[in-house]
JSON list of C-alpha atoms in Angstrom, two decimals:
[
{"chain": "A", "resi": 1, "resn": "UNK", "atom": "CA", "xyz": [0.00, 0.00, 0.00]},
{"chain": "A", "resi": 2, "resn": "UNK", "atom": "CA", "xyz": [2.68, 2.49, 0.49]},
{"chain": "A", "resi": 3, "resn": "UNK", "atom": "CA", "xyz": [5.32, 1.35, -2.00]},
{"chain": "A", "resi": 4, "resn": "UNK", "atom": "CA", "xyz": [7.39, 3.42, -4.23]},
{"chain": "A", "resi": 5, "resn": "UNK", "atom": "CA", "xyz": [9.84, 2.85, -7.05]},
{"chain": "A", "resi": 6, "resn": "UNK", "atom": "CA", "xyz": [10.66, 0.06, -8.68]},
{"chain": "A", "resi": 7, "resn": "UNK", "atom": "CA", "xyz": [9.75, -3.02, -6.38]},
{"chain": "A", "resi": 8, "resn": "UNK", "atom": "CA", "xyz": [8.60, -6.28, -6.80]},
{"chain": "A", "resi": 9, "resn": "UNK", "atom": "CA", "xyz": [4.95, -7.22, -6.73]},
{"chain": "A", "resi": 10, "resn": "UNK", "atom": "CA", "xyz": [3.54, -9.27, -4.21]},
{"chain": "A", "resi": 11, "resn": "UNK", "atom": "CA", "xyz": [2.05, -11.82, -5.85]},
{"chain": "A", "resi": 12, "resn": "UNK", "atom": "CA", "xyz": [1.81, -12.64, -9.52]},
{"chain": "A", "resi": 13, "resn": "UNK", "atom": "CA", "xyz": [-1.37, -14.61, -11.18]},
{"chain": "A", "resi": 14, "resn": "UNK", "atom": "CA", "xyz": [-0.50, -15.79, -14.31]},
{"chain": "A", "resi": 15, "resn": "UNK", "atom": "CA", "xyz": [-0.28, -19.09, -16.64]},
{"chain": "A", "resi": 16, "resn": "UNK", "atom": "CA", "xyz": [-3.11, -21.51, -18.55]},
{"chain": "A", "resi": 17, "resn": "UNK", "atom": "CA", "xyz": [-4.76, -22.27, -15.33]},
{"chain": "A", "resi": 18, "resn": "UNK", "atom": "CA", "xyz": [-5.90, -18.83, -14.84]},
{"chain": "A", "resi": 19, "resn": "UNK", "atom": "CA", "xyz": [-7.97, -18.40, -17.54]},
{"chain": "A", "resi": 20, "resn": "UNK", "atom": "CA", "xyz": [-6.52, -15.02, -18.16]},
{"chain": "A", "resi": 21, "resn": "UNK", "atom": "CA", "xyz": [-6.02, -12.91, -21.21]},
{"chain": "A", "resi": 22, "resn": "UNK", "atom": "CA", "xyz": [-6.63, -9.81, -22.49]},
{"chain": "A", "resi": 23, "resn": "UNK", "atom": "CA", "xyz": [-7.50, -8.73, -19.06]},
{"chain": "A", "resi": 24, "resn": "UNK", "atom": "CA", "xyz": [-9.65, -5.01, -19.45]},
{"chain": "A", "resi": 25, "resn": "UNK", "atom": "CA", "xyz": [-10.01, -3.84, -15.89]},
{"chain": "A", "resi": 26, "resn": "UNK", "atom": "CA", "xyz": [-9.88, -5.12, -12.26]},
{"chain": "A", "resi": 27, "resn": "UNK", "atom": "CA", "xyz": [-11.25, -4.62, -8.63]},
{"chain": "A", "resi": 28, "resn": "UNK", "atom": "CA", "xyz": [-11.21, -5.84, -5.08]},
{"chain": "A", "resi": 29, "resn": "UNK", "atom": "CA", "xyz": [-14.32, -6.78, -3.14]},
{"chain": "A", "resi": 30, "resn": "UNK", "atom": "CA", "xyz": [-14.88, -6.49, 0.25]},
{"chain": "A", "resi": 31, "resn": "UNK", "atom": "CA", "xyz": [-12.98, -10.00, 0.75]},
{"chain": "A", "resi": 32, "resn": "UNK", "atom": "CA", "xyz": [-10.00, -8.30, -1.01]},
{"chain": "A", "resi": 33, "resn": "UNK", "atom": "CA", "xyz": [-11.02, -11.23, -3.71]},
{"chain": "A", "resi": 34, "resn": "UNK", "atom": "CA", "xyz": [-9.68, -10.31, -7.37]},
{"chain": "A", "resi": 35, "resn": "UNK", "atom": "CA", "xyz": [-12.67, -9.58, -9.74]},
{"chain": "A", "resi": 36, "resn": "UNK", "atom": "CA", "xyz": [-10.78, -9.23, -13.15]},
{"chain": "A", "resi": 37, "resn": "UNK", "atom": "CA", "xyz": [-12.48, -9.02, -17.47]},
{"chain": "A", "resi": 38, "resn": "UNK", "atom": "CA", "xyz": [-10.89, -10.58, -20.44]},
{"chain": "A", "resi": 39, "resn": "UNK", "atom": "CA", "xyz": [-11.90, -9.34, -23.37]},
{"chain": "A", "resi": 40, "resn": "UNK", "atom": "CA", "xyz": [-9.92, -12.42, -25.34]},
{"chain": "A", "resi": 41, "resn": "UNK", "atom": "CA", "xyz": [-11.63, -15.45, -26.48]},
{"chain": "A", "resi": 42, "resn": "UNK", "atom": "CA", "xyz": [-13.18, -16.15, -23.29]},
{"chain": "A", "resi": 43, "resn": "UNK", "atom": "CA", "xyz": [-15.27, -12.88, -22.80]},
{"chain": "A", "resi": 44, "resn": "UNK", "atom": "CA", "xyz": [-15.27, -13.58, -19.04]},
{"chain": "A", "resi": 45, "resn": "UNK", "atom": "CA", "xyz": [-15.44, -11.65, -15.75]},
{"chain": "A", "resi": 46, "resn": "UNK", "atom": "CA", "xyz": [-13.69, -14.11, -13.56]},
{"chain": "A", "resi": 47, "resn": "UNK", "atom": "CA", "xyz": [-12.83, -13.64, -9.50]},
{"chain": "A", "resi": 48, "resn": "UNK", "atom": "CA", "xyz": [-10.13, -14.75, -8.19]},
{"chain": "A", "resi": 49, "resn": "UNK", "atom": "CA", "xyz": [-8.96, -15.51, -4.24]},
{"chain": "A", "resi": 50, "resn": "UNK", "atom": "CA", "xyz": [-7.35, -12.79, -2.18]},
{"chain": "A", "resi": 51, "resn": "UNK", "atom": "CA", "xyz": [-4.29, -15.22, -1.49]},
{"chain": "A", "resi": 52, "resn": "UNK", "atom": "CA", "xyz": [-4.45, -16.11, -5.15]},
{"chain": "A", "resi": 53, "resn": "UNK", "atom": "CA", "xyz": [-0.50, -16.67, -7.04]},
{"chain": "A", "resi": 54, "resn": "UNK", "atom": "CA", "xyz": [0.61, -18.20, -9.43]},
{"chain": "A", "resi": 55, "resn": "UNK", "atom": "CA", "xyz": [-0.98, -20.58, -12.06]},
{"chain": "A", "resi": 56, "resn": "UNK", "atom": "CA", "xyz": [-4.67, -20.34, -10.14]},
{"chain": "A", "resi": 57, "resn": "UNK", "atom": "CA", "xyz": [-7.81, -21.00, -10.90]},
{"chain": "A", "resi": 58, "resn": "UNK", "atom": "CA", "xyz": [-10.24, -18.65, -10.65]},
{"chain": "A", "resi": 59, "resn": "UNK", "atom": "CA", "xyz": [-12.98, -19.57, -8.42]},
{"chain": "A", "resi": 60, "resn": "UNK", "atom": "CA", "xyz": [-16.02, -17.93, -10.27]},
{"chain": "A", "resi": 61, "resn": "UNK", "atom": "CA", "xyz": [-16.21, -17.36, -13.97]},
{"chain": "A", "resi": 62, "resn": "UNK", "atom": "CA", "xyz": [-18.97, -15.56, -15.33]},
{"chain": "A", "resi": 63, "resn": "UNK", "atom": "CA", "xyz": [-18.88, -16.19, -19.28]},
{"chain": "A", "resi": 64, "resn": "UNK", "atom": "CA", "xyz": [-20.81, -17.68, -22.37]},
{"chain": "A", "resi": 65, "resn": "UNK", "atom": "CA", "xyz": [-23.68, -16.83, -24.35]},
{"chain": "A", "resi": 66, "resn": "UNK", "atom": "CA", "xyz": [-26.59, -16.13, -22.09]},
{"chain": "A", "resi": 67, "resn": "UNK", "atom": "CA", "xyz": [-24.45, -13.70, -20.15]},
{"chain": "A", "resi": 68, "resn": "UNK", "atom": "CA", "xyz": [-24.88, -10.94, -23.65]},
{"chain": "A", "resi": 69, "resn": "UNK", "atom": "CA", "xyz": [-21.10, -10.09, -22.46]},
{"chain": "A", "resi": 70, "resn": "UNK", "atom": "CA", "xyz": [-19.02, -9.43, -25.59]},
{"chain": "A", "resi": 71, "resn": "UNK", "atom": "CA", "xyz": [-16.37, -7.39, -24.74]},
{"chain": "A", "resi": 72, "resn": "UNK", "atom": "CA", "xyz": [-16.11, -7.01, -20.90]},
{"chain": "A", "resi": 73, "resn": "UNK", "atom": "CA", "xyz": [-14.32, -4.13, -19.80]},
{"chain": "A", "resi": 74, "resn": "UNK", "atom": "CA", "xyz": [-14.77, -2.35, -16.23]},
{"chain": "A", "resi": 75, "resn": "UNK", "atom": "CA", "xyz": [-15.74, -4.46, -12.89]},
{"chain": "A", "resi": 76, "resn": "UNK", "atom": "CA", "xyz": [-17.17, -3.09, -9.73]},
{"chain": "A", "resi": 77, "resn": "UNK", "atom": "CA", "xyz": [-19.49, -4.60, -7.17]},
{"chain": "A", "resi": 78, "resn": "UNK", "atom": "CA", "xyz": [-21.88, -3.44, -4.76]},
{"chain": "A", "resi": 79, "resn": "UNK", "atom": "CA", "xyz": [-22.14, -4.35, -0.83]},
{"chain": "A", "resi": 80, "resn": "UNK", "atom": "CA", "xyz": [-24.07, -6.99, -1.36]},
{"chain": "A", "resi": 81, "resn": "UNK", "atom": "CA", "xyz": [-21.74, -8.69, -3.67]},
{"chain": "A", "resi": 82, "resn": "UNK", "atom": "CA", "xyz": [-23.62, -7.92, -7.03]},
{"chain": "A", "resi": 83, "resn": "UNK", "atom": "CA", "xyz": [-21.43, -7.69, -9.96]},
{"chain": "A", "resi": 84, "resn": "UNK", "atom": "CA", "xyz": [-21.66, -4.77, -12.98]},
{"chain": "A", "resi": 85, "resn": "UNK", "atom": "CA", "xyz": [-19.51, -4.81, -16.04]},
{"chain": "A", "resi": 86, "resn": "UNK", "atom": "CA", "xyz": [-19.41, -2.25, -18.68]},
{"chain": "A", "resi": 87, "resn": "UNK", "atom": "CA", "xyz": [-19.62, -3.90, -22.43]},
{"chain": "A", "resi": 88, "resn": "UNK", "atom": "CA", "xyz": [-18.24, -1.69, -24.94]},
{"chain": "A", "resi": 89, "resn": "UNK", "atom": "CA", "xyz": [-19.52, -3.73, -27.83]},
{"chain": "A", "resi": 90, "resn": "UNK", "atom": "CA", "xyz": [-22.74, -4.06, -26.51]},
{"chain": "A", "resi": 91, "resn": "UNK", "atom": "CA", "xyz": [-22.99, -0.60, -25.07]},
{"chain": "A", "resi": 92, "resn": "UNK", "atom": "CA", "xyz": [-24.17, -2.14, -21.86]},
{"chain": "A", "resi": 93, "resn": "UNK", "atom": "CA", "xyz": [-24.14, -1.86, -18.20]},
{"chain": "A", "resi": 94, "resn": "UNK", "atom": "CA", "xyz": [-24.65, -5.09, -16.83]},
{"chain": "A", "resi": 95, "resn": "UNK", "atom": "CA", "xyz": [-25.49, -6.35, -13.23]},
{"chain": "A", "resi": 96, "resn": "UNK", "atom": "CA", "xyz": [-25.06, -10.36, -11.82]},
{"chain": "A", "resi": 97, "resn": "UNK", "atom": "CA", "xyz": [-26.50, -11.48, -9.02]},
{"chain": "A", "resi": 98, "resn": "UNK", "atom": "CA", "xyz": [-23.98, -11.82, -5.82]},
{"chain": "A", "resi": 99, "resn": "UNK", "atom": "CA", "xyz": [-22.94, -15.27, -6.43]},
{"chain": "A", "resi": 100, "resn": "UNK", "atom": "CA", "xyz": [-23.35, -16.07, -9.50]},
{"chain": "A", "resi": 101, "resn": "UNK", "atom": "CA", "xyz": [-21.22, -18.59, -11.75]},
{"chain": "A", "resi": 102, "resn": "UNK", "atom": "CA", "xyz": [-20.79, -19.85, -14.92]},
{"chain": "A", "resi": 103, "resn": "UNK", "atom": "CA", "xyz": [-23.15, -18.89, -17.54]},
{"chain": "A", "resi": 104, "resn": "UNK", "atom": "CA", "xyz": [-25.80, -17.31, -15.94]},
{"chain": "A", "resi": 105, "resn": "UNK", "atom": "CA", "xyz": [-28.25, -14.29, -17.33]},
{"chain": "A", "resi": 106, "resn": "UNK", "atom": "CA", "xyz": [-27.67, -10.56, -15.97]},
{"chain": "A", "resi": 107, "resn": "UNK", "atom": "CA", "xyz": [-30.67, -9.48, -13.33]},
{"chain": "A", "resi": 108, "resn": "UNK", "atom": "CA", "xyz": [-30.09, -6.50, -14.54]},
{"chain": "A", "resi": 109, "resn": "UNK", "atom": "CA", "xyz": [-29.32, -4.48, -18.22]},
{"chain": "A", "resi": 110, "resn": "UNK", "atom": "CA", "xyz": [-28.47, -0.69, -18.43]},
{"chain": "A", "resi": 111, "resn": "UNK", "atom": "CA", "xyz": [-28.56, -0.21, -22.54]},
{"chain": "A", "resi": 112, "resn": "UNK", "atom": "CA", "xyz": [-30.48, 1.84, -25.52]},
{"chain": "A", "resi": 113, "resn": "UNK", "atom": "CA", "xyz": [-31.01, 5.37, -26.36]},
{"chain": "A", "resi": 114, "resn": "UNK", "atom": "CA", "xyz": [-32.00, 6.93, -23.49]},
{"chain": "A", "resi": 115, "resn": "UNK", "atom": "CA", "xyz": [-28.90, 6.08, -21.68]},
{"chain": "A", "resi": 116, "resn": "UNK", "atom": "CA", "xyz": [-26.23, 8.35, -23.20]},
{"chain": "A", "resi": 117, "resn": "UNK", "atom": "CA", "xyz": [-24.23, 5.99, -23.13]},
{"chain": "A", "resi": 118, "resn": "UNK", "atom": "CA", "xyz": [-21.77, 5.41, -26.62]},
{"chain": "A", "resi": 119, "resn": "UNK", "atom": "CA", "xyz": [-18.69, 3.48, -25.31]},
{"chain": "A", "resi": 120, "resn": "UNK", "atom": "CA", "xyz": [-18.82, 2.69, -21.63]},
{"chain": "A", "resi": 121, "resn": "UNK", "atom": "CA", "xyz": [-15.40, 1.45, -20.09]},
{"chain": "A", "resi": 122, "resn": "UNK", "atom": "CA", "xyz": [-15.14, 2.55, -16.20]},
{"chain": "A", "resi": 123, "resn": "UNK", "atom": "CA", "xyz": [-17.54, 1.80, -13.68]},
{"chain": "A", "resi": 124, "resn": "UNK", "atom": "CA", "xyz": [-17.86, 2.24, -9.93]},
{"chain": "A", "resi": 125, "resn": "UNK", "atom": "CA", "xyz": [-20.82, 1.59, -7.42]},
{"chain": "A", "resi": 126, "resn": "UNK", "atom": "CA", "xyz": [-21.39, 4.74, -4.75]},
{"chain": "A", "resi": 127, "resn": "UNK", "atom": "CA", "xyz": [-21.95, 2.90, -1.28]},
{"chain": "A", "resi": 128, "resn": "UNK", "atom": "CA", "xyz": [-24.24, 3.20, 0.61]},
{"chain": "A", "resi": 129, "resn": "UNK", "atom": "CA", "xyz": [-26.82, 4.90, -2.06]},
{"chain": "A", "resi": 130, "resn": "UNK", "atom": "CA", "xyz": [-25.81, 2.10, -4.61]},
{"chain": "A", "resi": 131, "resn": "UNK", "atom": "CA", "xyz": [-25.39, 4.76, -7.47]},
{"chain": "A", "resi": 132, "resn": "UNK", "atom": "CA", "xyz": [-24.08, 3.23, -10.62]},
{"chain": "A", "resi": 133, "resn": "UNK", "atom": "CA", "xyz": [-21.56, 5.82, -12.18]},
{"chain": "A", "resi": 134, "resn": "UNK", "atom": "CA", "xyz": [-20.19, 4.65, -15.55]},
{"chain": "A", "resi": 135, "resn": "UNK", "atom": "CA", "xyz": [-17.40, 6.41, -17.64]},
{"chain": "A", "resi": 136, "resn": "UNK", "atom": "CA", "xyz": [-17.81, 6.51, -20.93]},
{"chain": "A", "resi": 137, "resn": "UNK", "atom": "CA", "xyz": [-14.92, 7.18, -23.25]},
{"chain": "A", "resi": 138, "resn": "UNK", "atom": "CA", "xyz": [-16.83, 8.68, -26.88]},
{"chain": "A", "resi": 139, "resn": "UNK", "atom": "CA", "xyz": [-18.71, 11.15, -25.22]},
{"chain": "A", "resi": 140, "resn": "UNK", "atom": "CA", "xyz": [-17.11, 11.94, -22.94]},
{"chain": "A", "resi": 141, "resn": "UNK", "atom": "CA", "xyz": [-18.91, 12.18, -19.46]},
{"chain": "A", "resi": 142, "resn": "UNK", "atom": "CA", "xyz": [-19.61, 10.57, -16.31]},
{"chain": "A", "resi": 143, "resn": "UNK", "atom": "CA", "xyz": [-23.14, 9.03, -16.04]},
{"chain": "A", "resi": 144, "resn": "UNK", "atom": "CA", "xyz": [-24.97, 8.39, -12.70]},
{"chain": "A", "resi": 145, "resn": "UNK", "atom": "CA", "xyz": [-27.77, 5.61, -12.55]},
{"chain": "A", "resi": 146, "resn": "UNK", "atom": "CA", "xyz": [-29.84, 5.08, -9.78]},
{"chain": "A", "resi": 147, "resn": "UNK", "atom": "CA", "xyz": [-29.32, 1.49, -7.78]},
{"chain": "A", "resi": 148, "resn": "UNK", "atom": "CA", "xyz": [-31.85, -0.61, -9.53]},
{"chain": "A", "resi": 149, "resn": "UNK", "atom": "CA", "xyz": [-31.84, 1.24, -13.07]},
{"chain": "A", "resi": 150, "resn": "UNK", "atom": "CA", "xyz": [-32.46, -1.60, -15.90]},
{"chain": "A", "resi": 151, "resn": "UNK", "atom": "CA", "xyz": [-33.03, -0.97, -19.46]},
{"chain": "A", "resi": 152, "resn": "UNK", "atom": "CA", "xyz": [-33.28, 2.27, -21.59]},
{"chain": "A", "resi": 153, "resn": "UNK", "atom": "CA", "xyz": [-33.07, 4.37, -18.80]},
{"chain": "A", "resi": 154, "resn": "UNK", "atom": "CA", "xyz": [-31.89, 8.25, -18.66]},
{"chain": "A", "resi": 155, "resn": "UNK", "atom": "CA", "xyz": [-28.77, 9.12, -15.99]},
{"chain": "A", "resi": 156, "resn": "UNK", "atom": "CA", "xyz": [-29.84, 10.92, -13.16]},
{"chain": "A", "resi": 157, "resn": "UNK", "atom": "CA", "xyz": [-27.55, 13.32, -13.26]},
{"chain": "A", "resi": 158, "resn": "UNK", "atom": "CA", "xyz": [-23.70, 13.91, -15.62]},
{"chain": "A", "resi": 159, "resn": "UNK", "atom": "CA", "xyz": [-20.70, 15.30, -16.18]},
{"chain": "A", "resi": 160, "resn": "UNK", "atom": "CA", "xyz": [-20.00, 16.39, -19.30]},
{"chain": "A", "resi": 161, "resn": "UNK", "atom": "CA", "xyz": [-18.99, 19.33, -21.45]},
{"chain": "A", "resi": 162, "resn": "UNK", "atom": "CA", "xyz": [-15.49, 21.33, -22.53]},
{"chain": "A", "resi": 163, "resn": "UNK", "atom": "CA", "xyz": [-15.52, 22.70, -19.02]},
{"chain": "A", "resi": 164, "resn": "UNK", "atom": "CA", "xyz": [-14.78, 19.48, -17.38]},
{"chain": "A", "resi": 165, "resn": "UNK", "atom": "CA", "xyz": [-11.27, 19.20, -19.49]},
{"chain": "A", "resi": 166, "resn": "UNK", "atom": "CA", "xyz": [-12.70, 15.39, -19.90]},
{"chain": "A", "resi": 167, "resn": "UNK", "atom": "CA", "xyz": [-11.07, 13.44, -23.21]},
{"chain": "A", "resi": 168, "resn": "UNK", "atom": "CA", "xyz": [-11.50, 9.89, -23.87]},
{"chain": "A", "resi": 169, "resn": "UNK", "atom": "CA", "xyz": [-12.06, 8.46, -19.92]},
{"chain": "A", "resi": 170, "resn": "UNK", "atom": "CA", "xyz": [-11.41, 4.98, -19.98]},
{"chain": "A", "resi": 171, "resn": "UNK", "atom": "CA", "xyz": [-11.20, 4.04, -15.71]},
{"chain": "A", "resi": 172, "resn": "UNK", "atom": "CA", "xyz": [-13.48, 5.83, -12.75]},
{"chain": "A", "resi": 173, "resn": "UNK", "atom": "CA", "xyz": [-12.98, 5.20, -9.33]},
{"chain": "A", "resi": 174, "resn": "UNK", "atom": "CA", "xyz": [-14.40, 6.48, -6.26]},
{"chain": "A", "resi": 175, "resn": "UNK", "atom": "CA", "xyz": [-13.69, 7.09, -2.67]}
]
């Protein structure tokens, strides 16, 4: 947490046991469990154990077809342990169920026209109001959905314009 320079990492998750590849963005959950995408072959969000090295498996993997995940790119998860993923091929927001595994159906979809959205890429989940904020890269701007939004829904509120200084966002975090 405080390190500087060039050091070492910790730990190192990597080889054909993984299941990783073209890994697209990455978070911790309240279990400091690894929540990674790959936007490879696998179109996968896949978690990963907090004392996870080397060639590991990940313990969930969220992929295949009735997920509608085709090219995975931010993770974040609420509290409760539900998962949302921003699709930029898709133009999606989409939420899983806290637990879920393998190829399993979103409970939730944030896509069409009333959503603003044109390339979303970062995500992050405002506790304890359960916000969705989503950064999308085209636009550019920072959209806010309120916890529970599915569909063709409209932001509640956004960032946007030349004011901001905003070009091509790609990651969102907050604190």
């Amino acid at each position: 947490a405080h390190s500087k320079g060039n050091v070492a990492p910790v730990a190192v998750i990597q080889g054909g046991g993984t299941g990783l590849g073209d890994l697209h963005g990455i978070t911790l959950d309240k279990n400091d469990d690894i929540w990674v995408t790959t936007g490879d072959s696998t179109q996968a969000i896949e978690e990963f154990a907090a004392s996870a090295e080397g060639d590991a498996a990940p313990i969930v993997t969220i992929s295949g077809p009735k997920t509608g995940l085709e090219r995975p790119v931010g993770v974040a998860l609420n509290s409760q342990g539900d998962v949302f993923v921003t699709d930029a091929f898709t133009v999606s927001v989409f939420e899983f169920a806290a637990g879920a595994n393998g190829n399993v159906a979103p409970i939730a979809q944030i896509a069409g026209a009333h959503t603003g959205l044109t390339s979303p890429l970062g995500i992050a989940i405002a506790e304890p109001s359960g916000d969705i904020f989503v950064a999308d890269r085209d636009t550019p701007a920072i959209y806010r959905y309120a916890k529970g939004s599915n569909g063709s829904v409209a932001p509640i509120a956004t960032i946007a314009g030349t004011n901001t200084g905003f070009a091509a966002l790609i990651g969102l975090a907050l604190h």
